[in-house]
Amino acid sequence: MRAGTVRLMDSRFDNQGAGITVQRALELPGLRSGLPEILAGADRLQRSVRWVHAGEVPNIASLLKGGELLLTTGYGLGTRPAEQRAFVRTLAERGIAALVIELGPRFTRLPAALVDTARATGLPLVQLHREVPFVTVTEEIHTEIVNGHYALLQRAEEVHRRCTEALLGGGGVPQVLGILAGFSDNPVFLETTDGQLLYAAGAGPEGADPLQVWEGLRAQHKDAPPAGSVLVDVPGGGPGTGSVRARLVLLPVRSPLAPVHRIAAERAAGILAVVLMQARQEEELAARGRGDFLTDLAEGRITADDAPAQARVLGFKPGGSPLMPVVMRLGDTLSPGGGWAVLARAVSEELASVGVPVLLGVRPLEGRVLVLLGLRSESERSAVADRVAAALRAGVERAGMQRPGAQAPVVVAGVAGGWAAASAGLRHAAETATAAQGLSDRPWYDARRLDIDLLLWRLRDHPDLAAFVDRAIGPVRDHDARSKPPLLPTLETYLAHAGRKAETARELHLNRQTLYNRLARIGELLGTDLDDPQTVLALSLALRARRHVA
């Protein structure tokens, strides 16, 4: 038999346990019928056998590549002890799995030089006391290897199927990584090609957060990851380009990684390539990852104690300074433009001039940009909010995501404080930004000043709210639908100026008598006194609520 003709695995499985063990080979009927006796290397029977070779030539080691189980009757071993020692040494250096010699016409017992050299080099040496057909041994071992490899492929294919189903069900990168992490029982990471973390899944030792594992372990091995790790490139840039978009990293911190985990990772990398191709750019993935972190923080899935460590991994290191959450809601102002990747990059570049630590993330599904800033002191909150609001709007314009004629995006700033306050503040600001859609008279809003709008927004689907709006301002609204000039803008401006007629007339560009006539008409339609405090309160609430009801 010629060397290499029975090889069943490609080189990536060499010496990684993709074949069967020497121990398993000796237990198969073919070799077992030869009454095998282990003379050396009994402690190394778990070596992997990748294929079998039979031969009787002195230089057979030059035909082997490592991982073979060599069958021979000993005619090529030489007659002198020096030749026998050299024969065994070259096989050991080549890295074969085991040497199996059948006793018979050439040897009735193996020479001491051969046995001693095998023991010294750690090469498993087995002698067979009965004649066995080598072709039967070869067929049996090859069948086992094929079956084992097929089982590996089936397990990896099951992971691929689950990942595909997750994507078809609306999942994305986190779901794919979660499936792979569960399969390998180790944390899994998706990095950019320069080592920046995009996503993490799974748990570290004793349930440790994967971000802590990545920060403490992976960061120490940027050039060469820990031994036993699995690194798989995620292709990008289209078929045949050879470009790499990201890197999938499995770290063996809970249990060793096996060849099947690499196969599964390669299958998952193909799926991730599709996801990343849809996302178009790593900037968007990173921004989405930070947006997921900020959303998890807002919704309580990340505690205030765990947040600082995870934020450091994402590059946000505010120290002990107060944290100010800011949320921008684009809502119906979106247009295709350059996409979220361009938006994230443009806003980040605009925010670089603010001069404070910034963590920015996007949530395309909700149309949000979330920002967490580290202030030097709470006294600079308003000044920083002014600059952040300007940077956010400038980023939207640069990204081409502002539809012509649409309302400007709403920017809401939460209360500054520690990580616990940041969690509550992000949640409050995100809800308030949604409730404030349609407002555009200020560059940014303090979330606390819009609590009434938030309350009314939460009641938007309650029929009593629509009924309240109808009772309070319905007659004026009906008038505006039939007649000119409309009266609701006059009422809104009048209430906004707390009933100060001179300021109202000035803003509306009306003379006083015209304003008085309009106010009188409004009072007549509503059948109420516009100077009554309770009436003013009810009208103010109704005007704010009408944005939220059909």
Coordinates of C-alpha atoms in Angstrom, one line a residue:
M1 CA 0.0 0.0 0.0
R2 CA 1.4 3.4 -0.9
A3 CA 1.6 6.2 1.7
G4 CA -1.3 8.6 1.6
T5 CA -3.7 6.5 -0.3
V6 CA -6.0 5.9 2.7
R7 CA -5.9 9.4 4.3
L8 CA -9.5 10.3 5.3
M9 CA -9.1 13.7 7.0
D10 CA -7.6 17.0 5.8
S11 CA -4.6 18.5 7.6
R12 CA -6.5 20.6 10.0
F13 CA -7.4 17.6 12.0
D14 CA -3.8 16.3 12.4
N15 CA -3.1 15.5 16.1
Q16 CA -6.4 17.0 17.2
G17 CA -8.3 13.9 18.0
A18 CA -10.3 13.8 14.7
G19 CA -9.5 10.0 14.3
I20 CA -9.9 7.2 16.7
T21 CA -7.5 6.5 19.6
V22 CA -4.8 3.8 19.6
Q23 CA -6.7 2.1 22.4
R24 CA -9.9 1.9 20.3
A25 CA -8.0 0.5 17.4
L26 CA -6.6 -2.3 19.6
E27 CA -10.1 -3.1 20.7
L28 CA -11.4 -3.7 17.2
P29 CA -11.8 -7.4 16.1
G30 CA -9.0 -7.3 13.6
L31 CA -6.2 -6.4 16.0
R32 CA -7.8 -8.0 19.0
S33 CA -7.7 -11.4 17.2
G34 CA -3.9 -11.0 16.9
L35 CA -3.5 -11.0 20.7
P36 CA -1.9 -7.6 21.0
E37 CA 0.7 -7.0 23.7
I38 CA 1.8 -3.5 24.6
L39 CA 5.5 -3.3 25.1
A40 CA 6.0 0.5 25.2
G41 CA 3.9 3.7 25.4
A42 CA 1.0 2.2 27.4
D43 CA 0.4 5.7 28.9
R44 CA -0.1 7.1 25.4
L45 CA -2.8 5.0 24.0
Q46 CA -5.2 8.0 23.7
R47 CA -3.2 9.2 20.7
S48 CA -5.3 9.9 17.7
V49 CA -5.0 7.5 14.7
R50 CA -5.8 9.5 11.5
W51 CA -5.2 6.6 9.1
V52 CA -3.4 3.3 8.8
H53 CA -0.3 2.4 6.8
A54 CA 1.2 -1.0 6.2
G55 CA 4.8 -1.4 4.8
E56 CA 8.1 -3.3 5.0
V57 CA 10.7 -0.8 3.7
P58 CA 13.5 0.6 5.8
N59 CA 12.8 4.2 4.9
I60 CA 9.1 4.0 5.5
A61 CA 9.2 7.0 7.9
S62 CA 9.8 9.3 4.9
L63 CA 6.4 8.2 3.4
L64 CA 4.5 9.1 6.6
K65 CA 3.1 12.5 7.8
G66 CA 2.2 11.8 11.4
G67 CA -0.8 10.3 13.1
E68 CA -0.6 6.9 11.3
L69 CA -0.8 3.5 12.9
L70 CA 1.9 1.5 11.1
L71 CA 1.4 -2.2 10.5
T72 CA 4.5 -4.3 9.7
T73 CA 6.0 -7.8 10.0
G74 CA 9.5 -6.2 10.7
Y75 CA 11.3 -7.0 7.4
G76 CA 12.3 -3.3 7.0
L77 CA 13.6 -2.8 10.6
G78 CA 17.1 -4.0 9.8
T79 CA 19.2 -6.8 11.4
R80 CA 21.6 -4.7 13.5
P81 CA 20.6 -3.0 16.8
A82 CA 21.7 0.4 15.4
E83 CA 19.4 0.1 12.4
Q84 CA 16.5 -0.9 14.6
R85 CA 17.1 2.0 17.0
A86 CA 17.3 4.4 14.1
F87 CA 14.1 3.0 12.6
V88 CA 12.1 3.6 15.8
R89 CA 13.6 7.0 16.4
T90 CA 12.6 8.3 12.9
L91 CA 9.1 7.0 13.3
A92 CA 8.8 8.8 16.7
E93 CA 10.2 12.0 15.2
R94 CA 7.6 11.7 12.4
G95 CA 4.9 11.6 15.0
I96 CA 3.2 8.4 14.1
A97 CA 0.4 7.2 16.5
A98 CA 1.7 3.7 17.1
L99 CA 3.9 0.9 15.7
V100 CA 2.3 -2.6 15.5
I101 CA 4.6 -5.5 14.6
E102 CA 3.3 -9.0 13.8
L103 CA 5.5 -11.8 15.1
G104 CA 6.3 -14.6 12.7
P105 CA 9.0 -15.5 10.2
R106 CA 11.0 -12.3 10.8
F107 CA 10.7 -12.0 14.6
T108 CA 9.6 -14.6 17.1
R109 CA 10.2 -11.9 19.7
L110 CA 11.0 -8.2 19.3
P111 CA 14.7 -7.2 19.8
A112 CA 15.6 -5.4 23.0
A113 CA 17.1 -2.4 21.1
L114 CA 13.8 -1.8 19.3
V115 CA 11.7 -2.1 22.5
D116 CA 14.1 0.1 24.6
T117 CA 14.2 2.8 21.9
A118 CA 10.3 2.8 21.8
R119 CA 10.1 3.2 25.5
A120 CA 12.7 6.0 25.5
T121 CA 10.9 8.0 22.8
G122 CA 7.4 7.3 24.2
L123 CA 6.3 5.6 21.0
P124 CA 3.5 3.1 21.6
L125 CA 4.8 -0.3 20.5
V126 CA 2.5 -3.3 20.1
Q127 CA 3.4 -6.9 19.1
L128 CA 0.8 -9.3 17.7
H129 CA 1.2 -12.9 18.7
R130 CA -1.1 -14.2 16.0
E131 CA -1.2 -13.5 12.3
V132 CA -3.9 -11.1 11.2
P133 CA -4.9 -9.9 7.7
F134 CA -3.7 -6.3 7.5
V135 CA -6.3 -5.4 5.0
T136 CA -9.0 -6.4 7.5
V137 CA -7.4 -4.2 10.2
T138 CA -7.1 -1.3 7.7
E139 CA -10.8 -1.5 6.7
E140 CA -12.0 -1.7 10.3
I141 CA -10.0 1.3 11.5
H142 CA -10.9 3.3 8.4
T143 CA -14.6 2.6 8.9
E144 CA -14.3 3.8 12.5
I145 CA -12.6 7.0 11.5
V146 CA -15.2 7.6 8.8
N147 CA -18.0 7.0 11.2
G148 CA -16.4 9.2 13.8
H149 CA -15.9 12.0 11.4
Y150 CA -19.4 11.7 10.1
A151 CA -20.7 11.9 13.7
L152 CA -18.7 15.1 14.1
L153 CA -20.1 16.5 11.0
Q154 CA -23.6 15.6 12.1
R155 CA -23.2 17.4 15.4
A156 CA -21.7 20.5 13.6
E157 CA -24.5 20.4 11.1
E158 CA -27.1 20.4 13.9
V159 CA -25.5 23.6 15.2
H160 CA -25.7 25.1 11.7
R161 CA -29.3 24.1 11.4
R162 CA -30.2 25.8 14.7
C163 CA -28.3 29.0 13.8
T164 CA -30.2 29.1 10.5
E165 CA -33.5 28.7 12.2
A166 CA -32.6 31.4 14.6
L167 CA -31.9 33.8 11.7
L168 CA -35.1 32.8 9.9
G169 CA -36.9 33.5 13.2
G170 CA -35.7 37.1 13.3
G171 CA -32.5 36.5 15.4
G172 CA -29.1 37.9 14.6
V173 CA -25.5 37.8 15.8
P174 CA -26.3 37.4 19.5
Q175 CA -28.5 34.4 18.9
V176 CA -25.9 32.7 16.6
L177 CA -23.2 33.2 19.2
G178 CA -25.4 32.0 22.0
I179 CA -26.1 28.7 20.2
L180 CA -22.4 28.2 19.6
A181 CA -21.5 29.1 23.2
G182 CA -24.0 26.6 24.5
F183 CA -22.7 23.9 22.2
S184 CA -19.0 24.4 23.2
D185 CA -19.8 25.2 26.8
N186 CA -17.4 28.1 26.5
P187 CA -17.7 31.8 25.9
V188 CA -17.7 32.9 22.3
F189 CA -16.7 36.3 21.0
L190 CA -17.0 38.2 17.7
E191 CA -14.1 40.7 17.2
T192 CA -13.1 43.1 14.5
T193 CA -10.0 42.2 12.6
D194 CA -8.0 44.6 14.9
G195 CA -9.2 42.9 18.0
Q196 CA -12.1 45.2 19.1
L197 CA -15.0 43.4 20.7
L198 CA -18.3 43.4 18.8
Y199 CA -20.4 40.7 20.6
A200 CA -20.0 38.2 23.4
A201 CA -22.0 35.2 24.4
G202 CA -21.9 32.4 26.9
A203 CA -20.4 32.3 30.4
G204 CA -16.9 32.1 31.8
P205 CA -15.7 30.0 34.8
E206 CA -18.3 29.8 37.6
G207 CA -20.7 31.8 35.5
A208 CA -18.5 34.8 35.1
D209 CA -19.7 37.4 32.6
P210 CA -18.1 36.8 29.1
L211 CA -17.1 40.4 28.8
Q212 CA -15.0 40.0 32.0
V213 CA -13.4 36.9 30.5
W214 CA -12.6 38.7 27.3
E215 CA -11.1 41.7 29.1
G216 CA -9.1 39.6 31.5
L217 CA -7.9 36.8 29.2
R218 CA -8.3 37.6 25.5
A219 CA -6.8 41.1 26.0
Q220 CA -3.6 39.4 27.3
H221 CA -3.3 37.4 24.1
K222 CA -3.9 39.8 21.3
D223 CA -1.0 38.4 19.2
A224 CA -1.4 34.8 20.1
P225 CA -4.6 33.6 21.8
P226 CA -4.5 31.1 24.7
A227 CA -3.5 27.5 23.7
G228 CA -6.5 25.4 22.7
S229 CA -8.5 28.4 21.4
V230 CA -10.4 28.3 18.2
L231 CA -10.1 31.3 15.8
V232 CA -12.2 31.4 12.7
D233 CA -12.2 34.2 10.2
V234 CA -15.6 35.5 9.1
P235 CA -15.3 36.3 5.3
G236 CA -16.5 39.6 3.9
G237 CA -16.4 41.6 0.7
G238 CA -18.0 39.1 -1.5
P239 CA -17.0 35.6 -2.9
G240 CA -13.5 35.2 -4.0
T241 CA -12.2 38.4 -2.6
G242 CA -10.3 36.8 0.3
S243 CA -11.1 39.7 2.7
V244 CA -12.0 39.1 6.3
R245 CA -14.8 41.1 8.0
A246 CA -14.5 39.8 11.5
R247 CA -13.1 37.0 13.7
L248 CA -14.9 34.4 15.7
V249 CA -13.1 33.4 18.9
L250 CA -13.8 30.5 21.2
L251 CA -11.8 30.4 24.4
P252 CA -11.4 27.1 26.4
V253 CA -12.0 28.5 29.9
R254 CA -14.7 26.1 31.0
S255 CA -13.8 23.0 29.1
P256 CA -11.4 21.9 26.3
L257 CA -12.4 22.6 22.8
A258 CA -12.6 19.7 20.4
P259 CA -12.4 19.5 16.6
V260 CA -16.2 19.4 16.4
H261 CA -16.2 22.9 18.0
R262 CA -14.0 24.2 15.2
I263 CA -16.2 22.6 12.6
A264 CA -19.3 24.2 14.2
A265 CA -17.5 27.5 14.4
E266 CA -16.7 27.3 10.7
R267 CA -20.3 26.6 9.9
A268 CA -21.4 29.5 12.1
A269 CA -18.8 31.8 10.5
G270 CA -20.6 31.3 7.1
I271 CA -23.9 32.4 8.7
L272 CA -22.3 35.3 10.4
A273 CA -20.8 36.4 7.1
V274 CA -24.3 36.7 5.7
V275 CA -25.4 38.7 8.8
L276 CA -22.4 41.0 8.6
M277 CA -22.9 41.5 4.9
Q278 CA -26.4 42.7 5.6
A279 CA -25.1 45.0 8.3
R280 CA -22.5 46.3 5.7
Q281 CA -20.0 47.7 8.2
E282 CA -18.4 46.8 11.5
E283 CA -19.2 50.3 12.7
E284 CA -22.9 49.5 12.7
L285 CA -22.3 46.2 14.5
A286 CA -20.2 47.9 17.2
A287 CA -22.8 50.6 17.5
R288 CA -25.5 48.1 17.8
G289 CA -23.6 46.2 20.4
R290 CA -23.2 49.3 22.5
G291 CA -26.8 50.1 21.9
D292 CA -27.7 46.6 23.2
F293 CA -25.5 47.2 26.3
L294 CA -27.2 50.6 27.0
T295 CA -30.6 49.1 26.5
D296 CA -29.9 46.2 28.8
L297 CA -28.6 48.7 31.4
A298 CA -31.8 50.8 31.0
E299 CA -34.1 47.7 31.3
G300 CA -32.3 46.3 34.3
R301 CA -30.7 43.3 32.6
I302 CA -27.3 44.6 33.6
T303 CA -26.8 45.7 37.2
A304 CA -25.1 48.9 38.3
D305 CA -22.4 46.7 39.9
D306 CA -21.6 44.9 36.7
A307 CA -22.0 47.8 34.3
P308 CA -18.6 49.5 34.8
A309 CA -16.6 46.4 33.9
Q310 CA -18.7 45.8 30.8
A311 CA -18.5 49.5 29.8
R312 CA -14.7 49.4 30.1
V313 CA -14.6 46.5 27.6
L314 CA -16.6 48.7 25.2
G315 CA -14.1 51.5 25.6
F316 CA -16.0 53.7 28.0
K317 CA -14.0 54.7 31.1
P318 CA -15.6 57.6 32.9
G319 CA -14.0 57.0 36.3
G320 CA -16.1 58.3 39.1
S321 CA -17.6 61.2 37.3
P322 CA -21.3 61.8 37.1
L323 CA -23.0 60.0 34.1
M324 CA -25.5 61.8 31.9
P325 CA -27.8 59.7 29.7
V326 CA -29.0 61.2 26.4
V327 CA -31.4 59.7 23.9
M328 CA -32.2 60.8 20.4
R329 CA -35.4 59.5 18.8
L330 CA -35.5 59.7 15.0
G331 CA -39.0 58.3 14.6
D332 CA -40.5 59.1 11.2
T333 CA -37.7 61.4 10.3
L334 CA -35.7 58.4 9.0
S335 CA -34.8 58.1 5.3
P336 CA -32.5 55.4 3.8
G337 CA -29.5 57.8 3.5
G338 CA -26.2 56.2 4.4
G339 CA -27.6 53.9 6.9
W340 CA -27.0 53.4 10.6
A341 CA -23.3 52.6 10.1
V342 CA -22.8 56.1 8.6
L343 CA -25.0 57.6 11.3
A344 CA -23.0 56.0 14.1
R345 CA -19.7 57.1 12.6
A346 CA -20.9 60.7 11.8
V347 CA -22.3 61.2 15.3
S348 CA -19.2 59.7 17.0
E349 CA -17.0 62.2 15.0
E350 CA -19.3 65.1 16.0
L351 CA -19.2 64.0 19.7
A352 CA -15.4 63.8 19.7
S353 CA -15.3 67.6 20.1
V354 CA -17.4 67.6 23.2
G355 CA -14.4 66.7 25.3
V356 CA -15.9 64.2 27.7
P357 CA -16.0 60.3 27.8
V358 CA -18.7 59.1 25.5
L359 CA -20.4 55.8 24.9
L360 CA -22.7 55.8 21.9
G361 CA -25.0 53.0 20.6
V362 CA -27.8 52.7 18.1
R363 CA -31.1 50.8 18.2
P364 CA -32.4 50.8 14.6
L365 CA -35.6 48.9 15.5
E366 CA -36.7 51.6 17.9
G367 CA -35.1 54.4 15.8
R368 CA -32.9 55.5 18.8
V369 CA -29.4 56.7 19.4
L370 CA -28.4 56.2 23.0
V371 CA -25.5 58.1 24.6
L372 CA -23.9 58.0 28.0
L373 CA -21.5 60.7 28.9
G374 CA -19.1 61.2 31.8
L375 CA -19.3 64.8 33.2
R376 CA -16.6 66.5 35.1
S377 CA -19.3 67.9 37.4
E378 CA -23.1 68.0 37.4
S379 CA -22.9 71.8 37.0
E380 CA -21.9 71.4 33.3
R381 CA -24.9 69.2 32.5
S382 CA -26.8 71.9 30.5
A383 CA -23.7 73.1 28.6
V384 CA -22.7 69.5 27.6
A385 CA -26.3 68.7 26.7
D386 CA -26.4 71.7 24.3
R387 CA -23.2 70.5 22.6
V388 CA -24.4 66.9 22.5
A389 CA -27.8 67.8 21.0
A390 CA -26.0 69.8 18.3
A391 CA -23.6 67.0 17.6
L392 CA -26.5 64.4 17.3
R393 CA -28.5 66.5 14.9
A394 CA -25.4 67.3 12.8
G395 CA -24.6 63.6 12.6
V396 CA -28.1 62.8 11.4
E397 CA -27.7 65.5 8.7
R398 CA -24.3 64.1 7.6
A399 CA -25.7 60.6 7.4
G400 CA -28.5 61.7 5.1
M401 CA -31.1 60.2 7.4
Q402 CA -33.2 63.3 7.8
R403 CA -36.2 63.2 5.4
P404 CA -36.8 66.5 3.7
G405 CA -39.6 68.4 5.4
A406 CA -39.8 66.0 8.4
Q407 CA -39.7 67.1 12.0
A408 CA -36.3 67.3 13.7
P409 CA -35.3 64.4 15.9
V410 CA -36.1 64.7 19.6
V411 CA -33.2 64.8 22.0
V412 CA -33.8 64.1 25.7
A413 CA -31.3 64.3 28.5
G414 CA -31.8 62.4 31.7
V415 CA -30.6 63.1 35.2
A416 CA -26.8 62.9 35.9
G417 CA -25.6 60.5 38.6
G418 CA -23.9 57.2 39.2
W419 CA -24.5 53.9 37.4
A420 CA -27.8 53.2 39.1
A421 CA -29.0 56.7 38.1
A422 CA -27.8 56.1 34.6
S423 CA -29.9 52.9 34.3
A424 CA -33.1 54.7 35.4
G425 CA -32.2 57.8 33.5
L426 CA -31.7 55.9 30.2
R427 CA -35.0 54.2 30.6
H428 CA -36.8 57.5 31.4
A429 CA -35.1 59.4 28.6
A430 CA -35.9 56.7 26.0
E431 CA -39.6 56.6 27.0
T432 CA -39.7 60.4 27.1
A433 CA -38.1 60.7 23.7
T434 CA -40.9 58.6 22.3
A435 CA -43.5 60.5 24.1
A436 CA -42.0 63.8 22.9
Q437 CA -42.4 63.0 19.2
G438 CA -43.8 66.0 17.4
L439 CA -42.2 68.5 19.7
S440 CA -39.5 70.6 18.0
D441 CA -39.4 74.0 19.8
R442 CA -36.1 73.2 21.7
P443 CA -32.7 71.7 20.8
W444 CA -33.1 69.2 23.6
Y445 CA -35.5 68.5 26.5
D446 CA -34.9 67.7 30.1
A447 CA -36.7 64.4 30.7
R448 CA -38.1 65.7 34.0
R449 CA -39.9 68.6 32.3
L450 CA -41.8 66.1 30.1
D451 CA -43.2 63.9 32.7
I452 CA -46.7 65.0 31.9
D453 CA -46.2 64.2 28.2
L454 CA -44.9 60.8 29.2
L455 CA -47.9 60.1 31.4
L456 CA -50.3 61.1 28.7
W457 CA -48.3 59.0 26.2
R458 CA -48.7 55.9 28.4
L459 CA -52.4 56.5 28.5
R460 CA -52.6 57.0 24.7
D461 CA -54.6 53.9 24.0
H462 CA -57.1 54.4 26.9
P463 CA -60.5 55.6 25.5
D464 CA -60.9 58.0 28.4
L465 CA -58.0 60.1 27.2
A466 CA -59.5 60.5 23.7
A467 CA -62.9 61.4 25.4
F468 CA -61.2 63.9 27.6
V469 CA -59.5 65.6 24.6
D470 CA -62.9 65.7 22.8
R471 CA -64.6 67.3 25.8
A472 CA -61.9 69.8 26.4
I473 CA -61.0 71.2 23.0
G474 CA -63.3 69.3 20.6
P475 CA -65.4 72.4 19.7
V476 CA -62.3 74.4 18.8
R477 CA -60.9 71.6 16.8
D478 CA -64.2 71.2 14.9
H479 CA -64.2 75.0 14.2
D480 CA -60.7 74.8 12.8
A481 CA -61.8 72.0 10.5
R482 CA -64.5 74.2 9.0
S483 CA -63.3 77.8 9.3
K484 CA -60.4 80.2 9.1
P485 CA -58.4 81.4 10.8
P486 CA -57.6 78.3 13.0
L487 CA -58.0 79.0 16.7
L488 CA -56.0 76.1 18.3
P489 CA -52.6 77.7 17.6
T490 CA -53.8 80.9 19.3
L491 CA -55.0 78.9 22.3
E492 CA -51.7 77.0 22.5
T493 CA -49.6 80.1 22.4
Y494 CA -51.8 81.9 24.9
L495 CA -51.4 79.0 27.4
A496 CA -47.7 78.7 26.7
H497 CA -47.3 82.3 27.8
A498 CA -49.4 81.7 30.9
G499 CA -52.2 84.0 29.7
R500 CA -50.0 87.0 29.1
K501 CA -51.8 88.7 26.2
A502 CA -49.1 91.1 25.1
E503 CA -46.5 88.3 24.7
T504 CA -49.1 86.1 22.9
A505 CA -50.0 88.8 20.4
R506 CA -46.3 89.6 19.8
E507 CA -45.5 85.9 19.0
L508 CA -48.5 85.5 16.8
H509 CA -47.9 88.9 15.1
L510 CA -51.5 90.0 15.9
N511 CA -52.8 93.3 17.2
R512 CA -54.3 93.2 20.6
Q513 CA -57.9 93.6 19.4
T514 CA -57.6 90.7 17.0
L515 CA -56.2 88.5 19.8
Y516 CA -59.0 89.6 22.2
N517 CA -61.6 88.6 19.5
R518 CA -60.0 85.2 19.0
L519 CA -59.8 84.5 22.7
A520 CA -63.4 85.6 23.1
R521 CA -64.5 83.2 20.3
I522 CA -62.5 80.3 21.9
G523 CA -64.3 81.0 25.2
E524 CA -67.6 81.1 23.5
L525 CA -67.0 77.8 21.7
L526 CA -65.8 76.0 24.8
G527 CA -68.4 77.7 27.1
T528 CA -65.8 78.5 29.7
D529 CA -63.6 81.3 31.1
L530 CA -60.0 81.2 29.9
D531 CA -58.9 83.0 33.1
D532 CA -60.1 80.1 35.3
P533 CA -57.1 78.1 36.7
Q534 CA -58.9 74.8 36.4
T535 CA -59.9 75.5 32.9
V536 CA -56.4 76.5 31.9
L537 CA -55.0 73.2 33.4
A538 CA -57.6 71.1 31.6
L539 CA -56.9 72.9 28.3
S540 CA -53.2 72.6 28.7
L541 CA -53.4 68.8 29.3
A542 CA -55.8 68.3 26.4
L543 CA -53.5 70.2 24.0
R544 CA -50.6 68.0 25.1
A545 CA -52.6 64.8 24.9
R546 CA -54.0 65.4 21.4
R547 CA -50.6 64.4 19.9
H548 CA -51.1 60.9 21.4
V549 CA -54.7 60.1 20.4
A550 CA -56.1 59.4 17.0

